[in-house]
Coordinates of C-alpha atoms in Angstrom, one line a residue:
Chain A
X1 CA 165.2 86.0 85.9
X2 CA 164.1 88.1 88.7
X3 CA 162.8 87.3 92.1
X4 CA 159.2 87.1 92.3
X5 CA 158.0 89.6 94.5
X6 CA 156.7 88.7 98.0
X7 CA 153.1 88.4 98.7
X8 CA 151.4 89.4 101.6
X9 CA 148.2 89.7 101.1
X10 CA 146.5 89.6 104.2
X11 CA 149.1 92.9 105.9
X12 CA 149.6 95.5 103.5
X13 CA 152.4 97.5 104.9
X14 CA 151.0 101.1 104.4
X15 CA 150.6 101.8 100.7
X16 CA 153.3 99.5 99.9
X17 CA 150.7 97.1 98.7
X18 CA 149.9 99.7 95.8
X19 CA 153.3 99.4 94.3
X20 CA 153.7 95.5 94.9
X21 CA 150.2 94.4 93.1
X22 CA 151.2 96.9 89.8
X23 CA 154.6 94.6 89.8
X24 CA 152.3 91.8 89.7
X25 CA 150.2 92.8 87.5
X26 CA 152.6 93.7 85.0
X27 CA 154.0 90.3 85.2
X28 CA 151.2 89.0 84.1
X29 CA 150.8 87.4 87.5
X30 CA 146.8 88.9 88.1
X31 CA 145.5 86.0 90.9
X32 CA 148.2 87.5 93.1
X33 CA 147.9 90.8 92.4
X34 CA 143.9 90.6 92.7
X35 CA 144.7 89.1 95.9
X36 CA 147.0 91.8 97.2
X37 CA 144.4 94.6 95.6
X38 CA 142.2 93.3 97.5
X39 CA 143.1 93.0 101.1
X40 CA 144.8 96.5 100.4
X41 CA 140.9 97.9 100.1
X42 CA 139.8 95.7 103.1
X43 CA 142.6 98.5 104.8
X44 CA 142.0 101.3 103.2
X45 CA 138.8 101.2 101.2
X46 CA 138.5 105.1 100.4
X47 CA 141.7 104.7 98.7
X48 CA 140.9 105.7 95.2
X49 CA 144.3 104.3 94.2
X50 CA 143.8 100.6 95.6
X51 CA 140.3 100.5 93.2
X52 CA 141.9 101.6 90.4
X53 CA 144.8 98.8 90.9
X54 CA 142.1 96.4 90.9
X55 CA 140.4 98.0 88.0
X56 CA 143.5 97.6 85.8
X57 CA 143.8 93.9 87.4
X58 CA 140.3 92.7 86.3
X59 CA 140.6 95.0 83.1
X60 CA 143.9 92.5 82.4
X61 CA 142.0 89.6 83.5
X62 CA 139.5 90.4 80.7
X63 CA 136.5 91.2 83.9
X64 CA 135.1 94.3 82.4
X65 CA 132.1 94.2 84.1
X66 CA 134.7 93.9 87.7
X67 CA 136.9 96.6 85.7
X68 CA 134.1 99.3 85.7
X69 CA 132.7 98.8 89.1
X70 CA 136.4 99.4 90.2
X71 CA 137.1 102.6 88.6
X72 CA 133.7 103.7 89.1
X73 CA 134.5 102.9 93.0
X74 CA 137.9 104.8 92.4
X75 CA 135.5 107.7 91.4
X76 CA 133.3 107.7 94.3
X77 CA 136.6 108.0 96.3
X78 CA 138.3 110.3 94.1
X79 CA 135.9 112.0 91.2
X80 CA 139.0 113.4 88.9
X81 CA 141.1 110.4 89.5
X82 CA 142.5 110.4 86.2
X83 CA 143.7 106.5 86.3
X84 CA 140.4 105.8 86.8
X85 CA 138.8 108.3 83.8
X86 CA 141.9 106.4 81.5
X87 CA 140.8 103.0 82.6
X88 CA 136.9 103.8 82.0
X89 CA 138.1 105.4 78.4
X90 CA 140.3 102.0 77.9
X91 CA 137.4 99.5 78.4
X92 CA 134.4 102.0 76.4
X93 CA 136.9 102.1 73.4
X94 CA 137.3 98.3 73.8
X95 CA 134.1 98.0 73.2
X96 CA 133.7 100.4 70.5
X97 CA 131.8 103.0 72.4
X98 CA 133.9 105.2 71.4
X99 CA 131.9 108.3 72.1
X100 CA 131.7 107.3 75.8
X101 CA 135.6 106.6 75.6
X102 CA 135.9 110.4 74.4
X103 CA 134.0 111.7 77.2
X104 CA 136.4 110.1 79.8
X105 CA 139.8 111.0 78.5
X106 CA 137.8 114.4 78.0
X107 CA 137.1 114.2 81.7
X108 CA 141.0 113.3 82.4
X109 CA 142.0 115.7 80.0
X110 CA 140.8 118.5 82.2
X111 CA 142.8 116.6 85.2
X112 CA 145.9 116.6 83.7
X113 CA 145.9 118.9 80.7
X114 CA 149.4 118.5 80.1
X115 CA 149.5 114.7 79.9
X116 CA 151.1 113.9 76.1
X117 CA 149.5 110.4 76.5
X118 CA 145.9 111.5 77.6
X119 CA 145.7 113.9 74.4
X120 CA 147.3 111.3 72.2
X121 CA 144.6 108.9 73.3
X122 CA 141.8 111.7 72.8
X123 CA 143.2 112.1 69.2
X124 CA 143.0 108.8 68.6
X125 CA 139.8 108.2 69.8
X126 CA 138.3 111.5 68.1
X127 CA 139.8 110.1 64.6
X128 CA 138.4 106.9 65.2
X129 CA 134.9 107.9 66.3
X130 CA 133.6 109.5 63.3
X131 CA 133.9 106.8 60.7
X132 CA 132.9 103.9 63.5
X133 CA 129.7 105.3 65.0
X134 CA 128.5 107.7 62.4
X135 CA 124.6 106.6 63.7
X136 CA 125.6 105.0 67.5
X137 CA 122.9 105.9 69.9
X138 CA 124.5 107.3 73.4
X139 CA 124.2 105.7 76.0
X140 CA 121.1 107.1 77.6
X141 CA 120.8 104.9 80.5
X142 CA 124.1 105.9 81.9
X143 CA 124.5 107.7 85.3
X144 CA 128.2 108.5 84.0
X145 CA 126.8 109.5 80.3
X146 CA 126.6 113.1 80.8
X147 CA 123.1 112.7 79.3
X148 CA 120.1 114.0 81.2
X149 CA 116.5 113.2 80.0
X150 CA 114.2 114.9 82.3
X151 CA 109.9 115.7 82.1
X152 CA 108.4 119.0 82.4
X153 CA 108.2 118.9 86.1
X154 CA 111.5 117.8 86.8
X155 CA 111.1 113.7 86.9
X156 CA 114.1 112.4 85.8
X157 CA 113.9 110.0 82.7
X158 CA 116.6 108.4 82.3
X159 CA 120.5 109.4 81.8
X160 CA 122.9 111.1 84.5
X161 CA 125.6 114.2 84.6
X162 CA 128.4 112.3 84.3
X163 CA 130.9 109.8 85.7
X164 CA 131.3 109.5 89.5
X165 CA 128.1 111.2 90.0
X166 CA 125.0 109.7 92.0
X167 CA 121.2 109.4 90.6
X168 CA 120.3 111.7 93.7
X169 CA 122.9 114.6 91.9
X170 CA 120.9 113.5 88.1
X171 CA 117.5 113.9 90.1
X172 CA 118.5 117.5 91.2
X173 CA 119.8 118.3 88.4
X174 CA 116.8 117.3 86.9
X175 CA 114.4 119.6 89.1
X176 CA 116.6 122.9 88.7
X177 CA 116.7 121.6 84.6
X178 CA 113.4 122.0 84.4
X179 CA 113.2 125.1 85.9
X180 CA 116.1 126.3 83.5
X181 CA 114.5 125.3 80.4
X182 CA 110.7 126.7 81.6
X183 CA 113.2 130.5 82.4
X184 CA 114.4 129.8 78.7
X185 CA 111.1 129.5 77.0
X186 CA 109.8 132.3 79.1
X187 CA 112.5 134.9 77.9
X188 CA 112.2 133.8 74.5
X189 CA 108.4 134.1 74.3
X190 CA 108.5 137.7 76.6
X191 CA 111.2 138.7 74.3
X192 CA 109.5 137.8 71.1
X193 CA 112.5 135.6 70.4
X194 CA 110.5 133.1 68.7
X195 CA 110.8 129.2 70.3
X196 CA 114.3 128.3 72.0
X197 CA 116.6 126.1 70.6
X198 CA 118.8 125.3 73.1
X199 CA 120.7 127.1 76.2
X200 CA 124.8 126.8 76.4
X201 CA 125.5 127.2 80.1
X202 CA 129.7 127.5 80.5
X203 CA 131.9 127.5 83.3
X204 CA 135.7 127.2 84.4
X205 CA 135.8 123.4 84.7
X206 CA 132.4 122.6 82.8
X207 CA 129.8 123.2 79.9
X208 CA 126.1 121.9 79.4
X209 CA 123.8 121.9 76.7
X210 CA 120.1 121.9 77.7
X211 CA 117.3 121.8 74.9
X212 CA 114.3 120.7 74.1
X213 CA 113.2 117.1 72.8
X214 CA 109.2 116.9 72.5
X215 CA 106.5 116.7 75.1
X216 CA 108.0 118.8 77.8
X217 CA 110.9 116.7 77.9
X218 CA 114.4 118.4 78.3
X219 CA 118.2 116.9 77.6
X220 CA 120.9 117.9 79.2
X221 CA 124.2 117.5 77.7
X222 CA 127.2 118.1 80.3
X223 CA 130.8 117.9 78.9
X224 CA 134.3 119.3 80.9
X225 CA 135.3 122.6 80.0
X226 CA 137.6 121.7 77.7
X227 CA 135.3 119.9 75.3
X228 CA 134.5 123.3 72.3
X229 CA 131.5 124.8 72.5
X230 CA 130.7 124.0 68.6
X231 CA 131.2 120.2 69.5
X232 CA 129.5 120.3 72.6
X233 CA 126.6 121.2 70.7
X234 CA 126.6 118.7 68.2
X235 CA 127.0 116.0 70.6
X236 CA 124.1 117.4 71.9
X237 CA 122.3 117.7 68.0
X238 CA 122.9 114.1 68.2
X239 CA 122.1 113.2 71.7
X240 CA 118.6 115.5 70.8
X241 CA 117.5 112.4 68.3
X242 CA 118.5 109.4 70.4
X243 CA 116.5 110.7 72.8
X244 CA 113.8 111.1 70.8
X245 CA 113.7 107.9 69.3
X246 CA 113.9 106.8 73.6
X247 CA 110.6 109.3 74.5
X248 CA 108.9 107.1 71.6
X249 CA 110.1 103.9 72.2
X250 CA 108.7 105.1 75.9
X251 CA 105.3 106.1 74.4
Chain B
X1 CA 93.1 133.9 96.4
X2 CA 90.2 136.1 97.0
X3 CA 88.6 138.6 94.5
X4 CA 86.0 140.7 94.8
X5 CA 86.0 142.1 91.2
X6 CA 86.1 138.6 89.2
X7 CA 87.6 140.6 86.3
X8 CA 91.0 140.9 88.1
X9 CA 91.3 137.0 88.7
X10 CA 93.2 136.1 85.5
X11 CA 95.4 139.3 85.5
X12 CA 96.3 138.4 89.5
X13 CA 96.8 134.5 89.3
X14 CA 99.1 135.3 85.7
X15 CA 101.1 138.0 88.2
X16 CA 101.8 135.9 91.0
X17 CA 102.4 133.0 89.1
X18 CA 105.0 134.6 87.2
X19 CA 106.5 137.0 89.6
X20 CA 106.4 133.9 92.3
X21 CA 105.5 136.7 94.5
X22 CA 104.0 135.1 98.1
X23 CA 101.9 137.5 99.1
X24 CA 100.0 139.9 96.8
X25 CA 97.0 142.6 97.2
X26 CA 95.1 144.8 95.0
X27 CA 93.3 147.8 96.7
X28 CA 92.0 151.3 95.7
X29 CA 93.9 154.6 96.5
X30 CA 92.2 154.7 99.7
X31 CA 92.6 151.4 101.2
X32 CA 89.9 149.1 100.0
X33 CA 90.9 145.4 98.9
X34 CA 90.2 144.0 95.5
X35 CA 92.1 141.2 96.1
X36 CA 94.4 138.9 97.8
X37 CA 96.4 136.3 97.6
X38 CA 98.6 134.3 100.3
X39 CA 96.8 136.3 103.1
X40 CA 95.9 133.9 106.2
X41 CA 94.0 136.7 108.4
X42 CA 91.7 139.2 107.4
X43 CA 93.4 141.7 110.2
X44 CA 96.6 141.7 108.2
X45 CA 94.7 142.2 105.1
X46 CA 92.9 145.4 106.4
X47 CA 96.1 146.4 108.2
X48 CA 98.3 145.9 105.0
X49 CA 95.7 147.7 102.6
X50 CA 95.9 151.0 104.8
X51 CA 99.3 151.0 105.8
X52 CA 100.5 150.4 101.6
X53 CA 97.5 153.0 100.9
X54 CA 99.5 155.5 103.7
X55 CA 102.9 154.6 101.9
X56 CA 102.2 155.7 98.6
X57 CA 100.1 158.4 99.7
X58 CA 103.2 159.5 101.5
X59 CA 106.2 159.3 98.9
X60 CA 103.7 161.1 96.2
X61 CA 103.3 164.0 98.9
X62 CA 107.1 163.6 98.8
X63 CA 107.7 164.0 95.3
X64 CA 105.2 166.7 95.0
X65 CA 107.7 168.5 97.7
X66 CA 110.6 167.2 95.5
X67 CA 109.0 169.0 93.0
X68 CA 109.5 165.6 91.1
X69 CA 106.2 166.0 88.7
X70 CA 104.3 163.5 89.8
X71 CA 104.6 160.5 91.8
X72 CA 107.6 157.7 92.4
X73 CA 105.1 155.1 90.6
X74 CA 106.8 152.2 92.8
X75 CA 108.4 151.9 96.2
X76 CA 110.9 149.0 97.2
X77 CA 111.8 147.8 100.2
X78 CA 114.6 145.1 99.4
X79 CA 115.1 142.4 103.0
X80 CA 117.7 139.7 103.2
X81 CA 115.4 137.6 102.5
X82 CA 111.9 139.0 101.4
X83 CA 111.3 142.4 99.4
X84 CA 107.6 144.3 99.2
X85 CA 106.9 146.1 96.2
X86 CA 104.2 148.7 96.3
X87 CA 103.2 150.7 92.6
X88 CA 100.3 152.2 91.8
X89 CA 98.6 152.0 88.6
X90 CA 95.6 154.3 86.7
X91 CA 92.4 152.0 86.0
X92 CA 89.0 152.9 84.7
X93 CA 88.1 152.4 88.2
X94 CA 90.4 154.8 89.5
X95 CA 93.9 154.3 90.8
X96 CA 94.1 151.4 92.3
X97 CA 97.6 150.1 93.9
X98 CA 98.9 146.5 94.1
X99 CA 101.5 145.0 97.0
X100 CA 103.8 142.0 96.9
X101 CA 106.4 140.6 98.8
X102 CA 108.5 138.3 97.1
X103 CA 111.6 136.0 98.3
X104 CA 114.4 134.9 96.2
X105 CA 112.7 132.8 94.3
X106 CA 112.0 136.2 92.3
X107 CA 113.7 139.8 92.3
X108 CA 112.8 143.2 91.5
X109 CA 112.9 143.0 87.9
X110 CA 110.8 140.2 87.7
X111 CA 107.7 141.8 90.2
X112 CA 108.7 145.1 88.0
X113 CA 108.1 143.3 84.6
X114 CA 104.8 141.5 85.7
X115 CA 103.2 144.4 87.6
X116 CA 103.6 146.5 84.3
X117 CA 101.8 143.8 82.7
X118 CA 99.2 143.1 85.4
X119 CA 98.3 146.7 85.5
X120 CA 98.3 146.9 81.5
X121 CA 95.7 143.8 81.9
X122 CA 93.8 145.5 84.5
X123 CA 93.2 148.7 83.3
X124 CA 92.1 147.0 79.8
X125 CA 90.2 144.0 81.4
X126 CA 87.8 146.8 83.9
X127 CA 84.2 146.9 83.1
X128 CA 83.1 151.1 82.9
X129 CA 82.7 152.8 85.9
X130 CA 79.4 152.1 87.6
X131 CA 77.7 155.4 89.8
X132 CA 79.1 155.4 93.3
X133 CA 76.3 154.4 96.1
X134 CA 76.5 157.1 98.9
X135 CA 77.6 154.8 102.0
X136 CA 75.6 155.4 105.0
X137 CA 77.2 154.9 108.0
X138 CA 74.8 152.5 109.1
X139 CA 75.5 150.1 106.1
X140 CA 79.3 150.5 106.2
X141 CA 80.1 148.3 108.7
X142 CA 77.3 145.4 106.7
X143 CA 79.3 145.9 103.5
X144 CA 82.5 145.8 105.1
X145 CA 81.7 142.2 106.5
X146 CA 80.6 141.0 103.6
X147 CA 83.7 141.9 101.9
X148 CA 85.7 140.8 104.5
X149 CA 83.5 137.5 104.0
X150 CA 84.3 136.9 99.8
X151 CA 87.5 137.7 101.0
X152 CA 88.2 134.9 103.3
X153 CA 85.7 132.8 102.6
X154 CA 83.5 133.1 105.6
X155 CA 86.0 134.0 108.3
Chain C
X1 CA 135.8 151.4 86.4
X2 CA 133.4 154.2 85.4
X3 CA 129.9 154.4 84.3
X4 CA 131.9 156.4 81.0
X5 CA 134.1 153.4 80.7
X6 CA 130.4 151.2 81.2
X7 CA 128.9 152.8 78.0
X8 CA 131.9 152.8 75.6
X9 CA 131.8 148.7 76.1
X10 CA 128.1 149.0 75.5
X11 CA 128.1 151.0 72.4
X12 CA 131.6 148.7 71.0
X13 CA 129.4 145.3 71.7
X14 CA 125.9 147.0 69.8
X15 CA 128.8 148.1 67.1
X16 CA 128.6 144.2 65.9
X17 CA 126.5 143.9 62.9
X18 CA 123.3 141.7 64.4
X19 CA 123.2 143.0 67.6
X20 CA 120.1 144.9 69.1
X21 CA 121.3 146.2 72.2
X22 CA 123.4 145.0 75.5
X23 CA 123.5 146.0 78.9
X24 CA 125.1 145.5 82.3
X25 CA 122.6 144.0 85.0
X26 CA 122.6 142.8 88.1
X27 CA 121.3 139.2 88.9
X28 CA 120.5 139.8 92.5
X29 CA 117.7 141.9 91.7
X30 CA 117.4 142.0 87.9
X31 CA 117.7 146.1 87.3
X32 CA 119.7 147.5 84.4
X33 CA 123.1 149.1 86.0
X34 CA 123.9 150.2 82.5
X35 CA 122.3 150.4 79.0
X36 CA 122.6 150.8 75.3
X37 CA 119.8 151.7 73.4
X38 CA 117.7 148.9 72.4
X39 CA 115.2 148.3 69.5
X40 CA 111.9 147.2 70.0
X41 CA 112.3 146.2 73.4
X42 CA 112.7 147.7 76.6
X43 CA 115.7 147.1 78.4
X44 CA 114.5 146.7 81.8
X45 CA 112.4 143.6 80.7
X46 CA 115.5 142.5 79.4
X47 CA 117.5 142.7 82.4
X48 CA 114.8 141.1 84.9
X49 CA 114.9 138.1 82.1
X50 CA 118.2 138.0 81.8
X51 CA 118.9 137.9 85.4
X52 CA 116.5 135.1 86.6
X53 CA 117.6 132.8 83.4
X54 CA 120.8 133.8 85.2
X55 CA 119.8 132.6 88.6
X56 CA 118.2 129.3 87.1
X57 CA 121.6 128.2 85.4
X58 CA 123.5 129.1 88.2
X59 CA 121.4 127.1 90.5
X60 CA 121.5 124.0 87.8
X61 CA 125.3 124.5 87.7
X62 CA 125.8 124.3 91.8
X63 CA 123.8 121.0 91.1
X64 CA 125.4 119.0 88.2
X65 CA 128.5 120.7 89.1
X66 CA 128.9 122.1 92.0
X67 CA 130.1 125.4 90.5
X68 CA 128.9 128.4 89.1
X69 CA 128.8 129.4 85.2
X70 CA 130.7 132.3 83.5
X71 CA 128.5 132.1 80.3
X72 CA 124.8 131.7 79.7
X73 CA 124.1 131.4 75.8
X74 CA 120.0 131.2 75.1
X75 CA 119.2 130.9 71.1
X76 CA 116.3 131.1 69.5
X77 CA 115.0 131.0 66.4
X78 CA 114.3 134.7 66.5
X79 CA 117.7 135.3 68.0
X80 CA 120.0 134.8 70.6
X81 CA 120.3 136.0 74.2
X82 CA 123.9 136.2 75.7
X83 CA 125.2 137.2 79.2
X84 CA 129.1 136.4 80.4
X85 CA 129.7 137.0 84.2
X86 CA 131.2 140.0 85.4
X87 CA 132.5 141.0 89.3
X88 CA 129.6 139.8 91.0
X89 CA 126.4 140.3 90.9
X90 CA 127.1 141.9 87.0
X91 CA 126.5 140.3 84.1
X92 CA 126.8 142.1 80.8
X93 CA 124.0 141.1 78.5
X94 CA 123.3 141.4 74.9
X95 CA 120.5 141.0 72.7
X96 CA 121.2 139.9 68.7
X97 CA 119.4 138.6 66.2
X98 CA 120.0 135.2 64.3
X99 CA 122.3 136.9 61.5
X100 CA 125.0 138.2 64.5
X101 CA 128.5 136.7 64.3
X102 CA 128.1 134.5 67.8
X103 CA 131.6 133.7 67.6
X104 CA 132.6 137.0 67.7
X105 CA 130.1 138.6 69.6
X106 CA 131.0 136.0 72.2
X107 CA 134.5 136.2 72.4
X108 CA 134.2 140.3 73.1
X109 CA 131.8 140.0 75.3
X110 CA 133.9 137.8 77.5
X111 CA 136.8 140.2 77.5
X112 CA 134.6 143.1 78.5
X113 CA 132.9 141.3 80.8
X114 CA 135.9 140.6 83.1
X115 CA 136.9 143.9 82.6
X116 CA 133.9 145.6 84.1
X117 CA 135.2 145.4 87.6

């Protein structure tokens, strides 16, 4: 039997603290490590590491609720932390939402593309998620959805761009989304195109979807870079009904 | 926005709603205004109809010289910030010529695109020619005014 | 590169079966730089289109993601509308109908597109 470690939770020395709470948290001993989490963050609270350690502490402790606001804090601090987008991906596929758990390790993916463990996890999820949520509704209402429902002038409706984003980035993206999708339907209509479908926007580290739901409304999907195309649009096929079932639930 | 032939208002709000041009005017060949749009002061209206009128007169002198065969249709002047485009365009009325600066909100292309079209509507949208009144001296100035007056609204 | 070089990429991308014409435009002020034939529609309209579509998704980008985009993919259900970024401000453009191979079409147009500079 080992020593237990010491505990000093009031003086983290440095980032010491980091290292000591994960051996306490590992041995299963989660009041102390919450404890030493914590007064590390009363230290250093832009330290994206010292929320994540507490994300993984209240994840253990069965807090998911305490686990999220954690790693979404770890975010704030840090917006590709990739413990962080693994913890988020951990708790979502916990709870079956397995389609929100894809879009994190996606995020981490694009990290840390070389990580065996994030792209056996994003296997396992993808195999998973057909068969479990052949009709699940995404998660609309989610800053960190990567779902954007916006009105013809730019109002945001509901939904976000993604994790570790802020409603002020979904409300201008919202305003320059409606300005995209009135260009679209102006080219298509000037070029005798016919009625737009939808608009793939791609770059280095990203890809969106934007297309039109009914009544002006707009959805904007928004996926890492290294989420296909192809799928990237069906997510967004699928993300096109829920939110049209959400415009009449509205209505 | 200020018209003085009411025909021209749905060609002109579709043109600067489109092109997001900030400033637009419509005048004849010689320097009379149609219309306006985005105009505060009816001195930079005048001043702008003759100095766009002198422009194009100018380059179509200059392409005459250049032995281009006829004139440059458009002239561009491209800013940091702002551009002024200045084309002319054949109506039943004559040829009439139409100015806008635009910011980045727009570009060339785009004023390009929707002048084609606003002339296109123009020219189709003009009521026949009517018999030109002689202009006396004496009544210049009165109908001057009064255009000056639908123009700006009483200013 | 050359304007030669220019229009041998422009005649290979209108070579695909489906497609009605490309061109190489500049966003800043929406003007063709350089042009294939096109059917049925004139290629300047295209390239002032293009471009401010161009600006708009570059300007929703910097917002959601605080970088720009190489690709901007419009379909319709008349046809599609592709540009893939060049050396700035180009952007080489087609125009193809619904029956075009996208995957393709896509795929060559973002290898010439990096190689217009």
């Amino acid at each position: 039997m080992t020593d237990p470690p010491t505990v000093s939770p009031t003086r983290p020395q440095g980032l010491a603290f980091l290292e000591l709470g994960e051996r306490l948290r590992q041995r299963g001993q989660l009041e102390a490590a919450a404890m030493v989490a914590t007064a590390g963050l009363a230290h250093y609270p832009a330290l994206a590491d010292a929320h994540d350690l507490l994300g993984r502490i209240r994840a253990d402790q069965g807090e998911d609720a305490g686990a999220i606001a954690a790693w979404h804090a770890a975010l704030e601090c840090d917006q590709g932390h990739v413990g962080a987008l693994k913890g988020l991906a951990f708790v979502a596929f916990r709870a079956r939402d397995f389609s929100a758990a894809e879009r994190y390790l996606e995020l981490a993916v694009g990290e840390s593309p070389h990580d065996p463990s994030l792209l056996a996890a994003l296997d396992r999820v993808r195999a998973t998620q057909p068969a479990a949520t052949p009709d699940a509704a995404p998660a609309l209402a989610d800053l960190s959805s990567g779902l954007l429902l916006f009105d013809a002038q730019g109002m945001r409706l509901t939904g976000g761009v993604g994790p570790g984003t802020s409603a002020d980035t979904a409300d201008a993206a919202s305003a320059e989304g409606a300005g995209l999708a009135r260009e679209a339907s102006r080219v298509t209509r000037l070029l005798g195109l016919g009625e737009w479908q939808y608009l793939l926007v791609e770059g280095t580290e990203f890809r969106f979807a934007v297309l039109p739901i009914a009544d002006g409304a707009t959805l904007l999907v928004s996926r890492p870079g290294t989420t296909p195309s192809g799928r990237l649009l069906a997510m967004a096929s699928r993300a096109g009904i829920a939110a049209r079932h959400w415009l009449e639930r509205l209505t | 926005m200020r018209v003085l032939e009411p025909w021209v208002t749905d060609p002109l709000v579709e043109f600067v709603r489109e092109s997001s041009a900030r400033v637009a005017l419509v005048m004849t060949s010689s320097g009379q205004v149609i219309a306006q749009h985005g105009f505060t002061r009816s001195l930079d209206v005048m001043a702008a109809a003759a100095l766009g009128a002198g422009i194009l007169a100018t380059t179509s002198e200059l392409a005459r010289l250049m032995e281009h065969g006829g004139d440059f249709g458009a002239v561009v002047h491209q800013g940091d910030r702002e551009g002024v485009w200045l084309g002319g365009f054949d109506t039943p009325r004559g040829r009439w010529i139409a100015l806008a600066v635009f910011g980045r909100e727009s570009s060339i292309g785009l004023v390009r695109l929707f002048f084609d079209r606003f002339a296109a509507q123009v020219s189709a949208a003009a009521p026949p020619p009517v018999a030109v009144r002689e202009v006396l001296a004496e009544g210049f100035e009165r109908e001057l005014d009064q255009s000056l007056r639908a123009l700006f609204g009483g200013t | 590169m050359s304007l030669e070089r220019w229009q041998q990429i422009l005649r290979e991308i209108t070579g695909v079966p489906g497609v009605r014409g490309a061109l190489i435009v500049s966003a800043e002020d929406g003007l063709v730089v350089a042009e294939s034939a096109m059917e049925h529609v004139a290629t300047s309209d295209v390239a002032a289109l293009a471009a401010a579509l161009v600006v708009r998704a570059r300007q929703t980008a910097h917002v959601a993601h605080g970088a720009p985009p190489r690709s901007v993919h419009l379909a319709a259900s008349g046809g599609v509308l592709l540009a893939m970024a060049g050396p700035d401000p180009l952007w080489l453009v087609a125009l193809a109908d619904s029956r075009a191979e996208l995957g393709r079409l896509r795929v060559l147009l973002g290898d010439f597109a990096v190689s217009l500079a």
